[in-house]
Amino acid sequence: MLPDYHFHTDFSGDSSTPITAQIKRAIELGMESLCVTDHHDYDVECPIDFTLDIDRYMKTMPLLKEEYKGRIDLRIGIELGLQTHLKDYFDWLLSAFSFDFIIGSTHFVNKKDTAYPEFFEGREERDAYLQYFQTTLDNVRNLDHYDVAGHIDYVVRYGPNKSRFYSYEGYQDILDEILRTIIERGKGIECNTAGFRKGIGQPNPCIPILKRYRELGGEILTIGSDAHVPQDLGADFQRSRDLLLECGFSYYTEFKERKPEFKPL
């Protein structure tokens, strides 16, 4: 099975799953490699503490990597919550710690969690989506502290109507600018299969965005389930592999020491 490059454990504030449970599940599924990407959203306002205990995390990961050596190639990743005012902090973080892979995700807008209904209150859904996409564009334009941009249309998972009135064409100008910026900066995107489980009926980003990314020359593409429990690890990967082939991709990407490794789909 394709390796999962986006999932969470009890190092993340929104998961209670021991990391060993996720690793064992990956081995059961036949994954040859796996990249842990626990949350680190720093300086935000949220009922959940998404601040990663990085010292403990970075002490634990190499031990697990060695423990499971020969059974699975464990890569050490992180999902950074991008915010432009954190540039200096990210500079320090990535000079102090070494990762195999970094997802750069937009979860918060003006420190507010876009997964909560309050983000949408008192305005049109379209305005909320546009603000989210503008924030994403600002993040990928001004920050270099990531390898792939996570679930580009993540906000749609939590909109009042989810994807009912949402389409790539409705936001094409800003979405194309996001994609072009990512490509120009030598970064990639992910195919996040959680959209299938979150009532959208397709991954994040949606299929037209994946196609457009490929049309614009995008090459770096990871695949992740965004699993917080073992039963979701690798979920809908075969389905996603088929649609990625239809979108024009012939390979996906793994990362080691922040360097992309291209593998055939």
CSV table of N, CA and C in Angstrom, one decimal, residues 69-154:
chain,number,residue,atom,x,y,z
A,69,LYS,N,12.8,-0.8,12.7
A,69,LYS,CA,13.7,-0.9,11.6
A,69,LYS,C,13.6,-2.3,11.1
A,70,GLY,N,13.5,-2.5,9.8
A,70,GLY,CA,13.3,-3.8,9.2
A,70,GLY,C,11.9,-4.2,8.9
A,71,ARG,N,10.9,-3.5,9.7
A,71,ARG,CA,9.5,-3.8,9.5
A,71,ARG,C,8.8,-2.6,8.7
A,72,ILE,N,9.3,-1.4,9.0
A,72,ILE,CA,8.8,-0.3,8.3
A,72,ILE,C,9.8,0.9,8.4
A,73,ASP,N,9.9,1.7,7.3
A,73,ASP,CA,10.8,2.8,7.3
A,73,ASP,C,10.0,4.0,7.8
A,74,LEU,N,10.3,4.4,9.1
A,74,LEU,CA,9.5,5.4,9.7
A,74,LEU,C,10.2,6.8,9.5
A,75,ARG,N,9.5,7.7,8.9
A,75,ARG,CA,10.0,9.0,8.7
A,75,ARG,C,9.4,10.0,9.7
A,76,ILE,N,10.2,11.0,10.0
A,76,ILE,CA,9.8,12.0,11.1
A,76,ILE,C,9.3,13.3,10.4
A,77,GLY,N,8.1,13.5,10.6
A,77,GLY,CA,7.5,14.7,10.0
A,77,GLY,C,6.7,15.6,11.0
A,78,ILE,N,6.1,16.6,10.5
A,78,ILE,CA,5.4,17.6,11.4
A,78,ILE,C,4.4,18.3,10.5
A,79,GLU,N,3.2,18.6,11.0
A,79,GLU,CA,2.3,19.5,10.3
A,79,GLU,C,2.3,20.8,11.0
A,80,LEU,N,2.9,21.8,10.4
A,80,LEU,CA,3.0,23.2,10.9
A,80,LEU,C,1.8,24.0,10.5
A,81,GLY,N,1.2,24.6,11.5
A,81,GLY,CA,0.1,25.5,11.2
A,81,GLY,C,0.7,26.9,10.8
A,82,LEU,N,0.6,27.2,9.5
A,82,LEU,CA,1.3,28.4,9.0
A,82,LEU,C,0.5,29.6,9.4
A,83,GLN,N,1.3,30.6,9.8
A,83,GLN,CA,0.8,32.0,10.1
A,83,GLN,C,2.0,32.9,9.8
A,84,THR,N,1.8,33.9,9.0
A,84,THR,CA,2.9,34.7,8.5
A,84,THR,C,3.7,35.4,9.6
A,85,HIS,N,3.0,35.8,10.7
A,85,HIS,CA,3.7,36.5,11.8
A,85,HIS,C,4.7,35.6,12.6
A,86,LEU,N,4.7,34.2,12.3
A,86,LEU,CA,5.5,33.3,13.0
A,86,LEU,C,6.8,33.0,12.2
A,87,LYS,N,7.1,33.8,11.2
A,87,LYS,CA,8.3,33.5,10.4
A,87,LYS,C,9.6,33.3,11.2
A,88,ASP,N,9.8,34.3,12.1
A,88,ASP,CA,11.1,34.2,12.9
A,88,ASP,C,11.0,32.9,13.8
A,89,TYR,N,9.9,32.6,14.3
A,89,TYR,CA,9.7,31.4,15.2
A,89,TYR,C,10.0,30.2,14.3
A,90,PHE,N,9.5,30.1,13.1
A,90,PHE,CA,9.7,28.9,12.2
A,90,PHE,C,11.2,28.9,11.9
A,91,ASP,N,11.9,30.0,11.6
A,91,ASP,CA,13.3,30.0,11.4
A,91,ASP,C,14.0,29.3,12.5
A,92,TRP,N,13.7,29.7,13.7
A,92,TRP,CA,14.4,29.1,14.9
A,92,TRP,C,14.0,27.6,15.0
A,93,LEU,N,12.8,27.2,14.8
A,93,LEU,CA,12.3,25.9,15.0
A,93,LEU,C,13.1,24.9,14.0
A,94,LEU,N,13.2,25.3,12.8
A,94,LEU,CA,13.8,24.4,11.8
A,94,LEU,C,15.3,24.5,11.8
A,95,SER,N,15.9,25.4,12.5
A,95,SER,CA,17.3,25.4,12.7
A,95,SER,C,17.6,24.5,13.9
A,96,ALA,N,16.7,24.4,14.9
A,96,ALA,CA,16.9,23.6,16.1
A,96,ALA,C,16.6,22.1,15.9
A,97,PHE,N,15.7,21.8,15.0
A,97,PHE,CA,15.2,20.4,14.9
A,97,PHE,C,15.2,20.0,13.4
A,98,SER,N,15.5,18.8,13.1
A,98,SER,CA,15.6,18.3,11.7
A,98,SER,C,14.4,17.3,11.5
A,99,PHE,N,13.7,17.5,10.4
A,99,PHE,CA,12.6,16.7,10.0
A,99,PHE,C,12.8,16.1,8.7
A,100,ASP,N,12.2,15.0,8.4
A,100,ASP,CA,12.2,14.4,7.0
A,100,ASP,C,11.2,15.1,6.1
A,101,PHE,N,10.1,15.7,6.7
A,101,PHE,CA,9.0,16.2,5.9
A,101,PHE,C,8.2,17.1,6.7
A,102,ILE,N,7.8,18.2,6.1
A,102,ILE,CA,6.9,19.2,6.7
A,102,ILE,C,5.7,19.6,5.9
A,103,ILE,N,4.5,19.4,6.5
A,103,ILE,CA,3.3,19.9,5.8
A,103,ILE,C,3.1,21.3,6.4
A,104,GLY,N,2.8,22.2,5.5
A,104,GLY,CA,2.5,23.5,5.9
A,104,GLY,C,1.0,23.7,5.7
A,105,SER,N,0.2,23.8,6.7
A,105,SER,CA,-1.3,23.9,6.6
A,105,SER,C,-1.8,25.2,7.1
A,106,THR,N,-2.9,25.7,6.5
A,106,THR,CA,-3.6,26.8,7.0
A,106,THR,C,-4.8,26.3,7.8
A,107,HIS,N,-4.8,26.4,9.1
A,107,HIS,CA,-5.9,26.0,9.9
A,107,HIS,C,-6.6,27.2,10.5
A,108,PHE,N,-5.8,28.2,10.8
A,108,PHE,CA,-6.3,29.4,11.5
A,108,PHE,C,-6.2,30.6,10.7
A,109,VAL,N,-7.2,31.5,10.8
A,109,VAL,CA,-7.2,32.8,10.2
A,109,VAL,C,-7.3,33.8,11.3
A,110,ASN,N,-6.3,34.7,11.3
A,110,ASN,CA,-6.3,35.7,12.4
A,110,ASN,C,-6.3,35.0,13.8
A,111,LYS,N,-5.6,33.9,13.9
A,111,LYS,CA,-5.5,33.0,15.1
A,111,LYS,C,-6.8,32.3,15.5
A,112,LYS,N,-7.9,32.4,14.6
A,112,LYS,CA,-9.1,31.8,14.9
A,112,LYS,C,-9.3,30.5,14.1
A,113,ASP,N,-9.7,29.4,14.7
A,113,ASP,CA,-9.8,28.1,14.1
A,113,ASP,C,-11.0,28.0,13.1
A,114,THR,N,-10.6,27.7,11.8
A,114,THR,CA,-11.6,27.7,10.8
A,114,THR,C,-12.5,26.5,10.8
A,115,ALA,N,-12.2,25.5,11.8
A,115,ALA,CA,-13.0,24.3,11.9
A,115,ALA,C,-14.2,24.5,12.8
A,116,TYR,N,-14.3,25.7,13.4
A,116,TYR,CA,-15.4,26.0,14.3
A,116,TYR,C,-16.5,26.9,13.7
A,117,PRO,N,-17.8,26.7,14.0
A,117,PRO,CA,-18.9,27.5,13.4
A,117,PRO,C,-18.7,29.0,13.5
A,118,GLU,N,-18.0,29.4,14.6
A,118,GLU,CA,-17.8,30.8,14.8
A,118,GLU,C,-17.1,31.5,13.7
A,119,PHE,N,-16.3,30.8,13.0
A,119,PHE,CA,-15.6,31.4,11.8
A,119,PHE,C,-16.5,31.8,10.7
A,120,PHE,N,-17.7,31.2,10.6
A,120,PHE,CA,-18.6,31.4,9.6
A,120,PHE,C,-19.8,32.3,10.0
A,121,GLU,N,-19.9,32.6,11.3
A,121,GLU,CA,-21.1,33.3,11.8
A,121,GLU,C,-21.1,34.8,11.3
A,122,GLY,N,-22.3,35.2,10.9
A,122,GLY,CA,-22.5,36.6,10.5
A,122,GLY,C,-22.0,37.0,9.1
A,123,ARG,N,-21.7,36.1,8.3
A,123,ARG,CA,-21.3,36.4,6.9
A,123,ARG,C,-21.6,35.3,5.9
A,124,GLU,N,-21.5,35.6,4.7
A,124,GLU,CA,-21.8,34.6,3.6
A,124,GLU,C,-20.6,33.6,3.6
A,125,GLU,N,-21.0,32.4,3.3
A,125,GLU,CA,-20.1,31.3,3.3
A,125,GLU,C,-18.9,31.6,2.3
A,126,ARG,N,-19.3,32.2,1.1
A,126,ARG,CA,-18.3,32.5,0.1
A,126,ARG,C,-17.2,33.5,0.7
A,127,ASP,N,-17.7,34.5,1.5
A,127,ASP,CA,-16.7,35.4,2.0
A,127,ASP,C,-15.7,34.7,3.0
A,128,ALA,N,-16.3,33.8,3.7
A,128,ALA,CA,-15.4,33.0,4.6
A,128,ALA,C,-14.4,32.2,3.9
A,129,TYR,N,-14.8,31.5,2.8
A,129,TYR,CA,-14.0,30.7,2.0
A,129,TYR,C,-12.9,31.6,1.3
A,130,LEU,N,-13.3,32.8,0.8
A,130,LEU,CA,-12.3,33.7,0.2
A,130,LEU,C,-11.3,34.2,1.2
A,131,GLN,N,-11.7,34.4,2.4
A,131,GLN,CA,-10.7,34.9,3.4
A,131,GLN,C,-9.7,33.8,3.7
A,132,TYR,N,-10.2,32.5,3.8
A,132,TYR,CA,-9.4,31.4,4.0
A,132,TYR,C,-8.3,31.2,2.9
A,133,PHE,N,-8.8,31.3,1.7
A,133,PHE,CA,-7.9,31.2,0.5
A,133,PHE,C,-6.9,32.3,0.4
A,134,GLN,N,-7.3,33.5,0.8
A,134,GLN,CA,-6.4,34.7,0.8
A,134,GLN,C,-5.3,34.4,1.9
A,135,THR,N,-5.7,33.9,3.0
A,135,THR,CA,-4.7,33.6,4.1
A,135,THR,C,-3.8,32.5,3.6
A,136,THR,N,-4.3,31.5,3.0
A,136,THR,CA,-3.4,30.5,2.4
A,136,THR,C,-2.4,31.0,1.4
A,137,LEU,N,-2.9,31.9,0.6
A,137,LEU,CA,-2.0,32.6,-0.4
A,137,LEU,C,-0.9,33.4,0.3
A,138,ASP,N,-1.3,34.1,1.3
A,138,ASP,CA,-0.3,34.9,2.1
A,138,ASP,C,0.7,34.0,2.7
A,139,ASN,N,0.3,32.9,3.2
A,139,ASN,CA,1.2,31.9,3.9
A,139,ASN,C,2.2,31.3,2.9
A,140,VAL,N,1.7,30.9,1.7
A,140,VAL,CA,2.6,30.2,0.8
A,140,VAL,C,3.5,31.3,0.1
A,141,ARG,N,3.1,32.5,0.0
A,141,ARG,CA,3.9,33.5,-0.6
A,141,ARG,C,5.0,34.0,0.4
A,142,ASN,N,4.8,34.0,1.6
A,142,ASN,CA,5.7,34.7,2.6
A,142,ASN,C,6.5,33.7,3.4
A,143,LEU,N,6.1,32.4,3.4
A,143,LEU,CA,6.8,31.4,4.3
A,143,LEU,C,7.4,30.3,3.4
A,144,ASP,N,8.6,29.9,3.8
A,144,ASP,CA,9.3,28.8,3.1
A,144,ASP,C,9.5,27.6,4.0
A,145,HIS,N,8.7,27.5,5.0
A,145,HIS,CA,9.0,26.5,6.1
A,145,HIS,C,8.1,25.3,5.9
A,146,TYR,N,8.0,24.7,4.7
A,146,TYR,CA,7.2,23.6,4.4
A,146,TYR,C,7.6,22.9,3.1
A,147,ASP,N,7.2,21.7,3.0
A,147,ASP,CA,7.5,20.9,1.7
A,147,ASP,C,6.3,20.8,0.8
A,148,VAL,N,5.1,20.5,1.5
A,148,VAL,CA,3.9,20.5,0.7
A,148,VAL,C,2.8,21.4,1.5
A,149,ALA,N,2.0,22.0,0.8
A,149,ALA,CA,0.9,22.7,1.4
A,149,ALA,C,-0.3,21.7,1.7
A,150,GLY,N,-0.7,21.7,2.9
A,150,GLY,CA,-1.7,20.7,3.3
A,150,GLY,C,-3.1,21.1,2.9
A,151,HIS,N,-3.9,20.1,2.5
A,151,HIS,CA,-5.3,20.2,2.3
A,151,HIS,C,-5.8,21.6,1.9
A,152,ILE,N,-5.5,22.0,0.7
A,152,ILE,CA,-5.6,23.4,0.3
A,152,ILE,C,-7.0,24.0,0.5
A,153,ASP,N,-8.1,23.2,0.3
A,153,ASP,CA,-9.4,23.7,0.5
A,153,ASP,C,-10.0,23.1,1.8
A,154,TYR,N,-9.2,23.0,2.8
A,154,TYR,CA,-9.6,22.4,4.1
A,154,TYR,C,-10.8,23.1,4.7
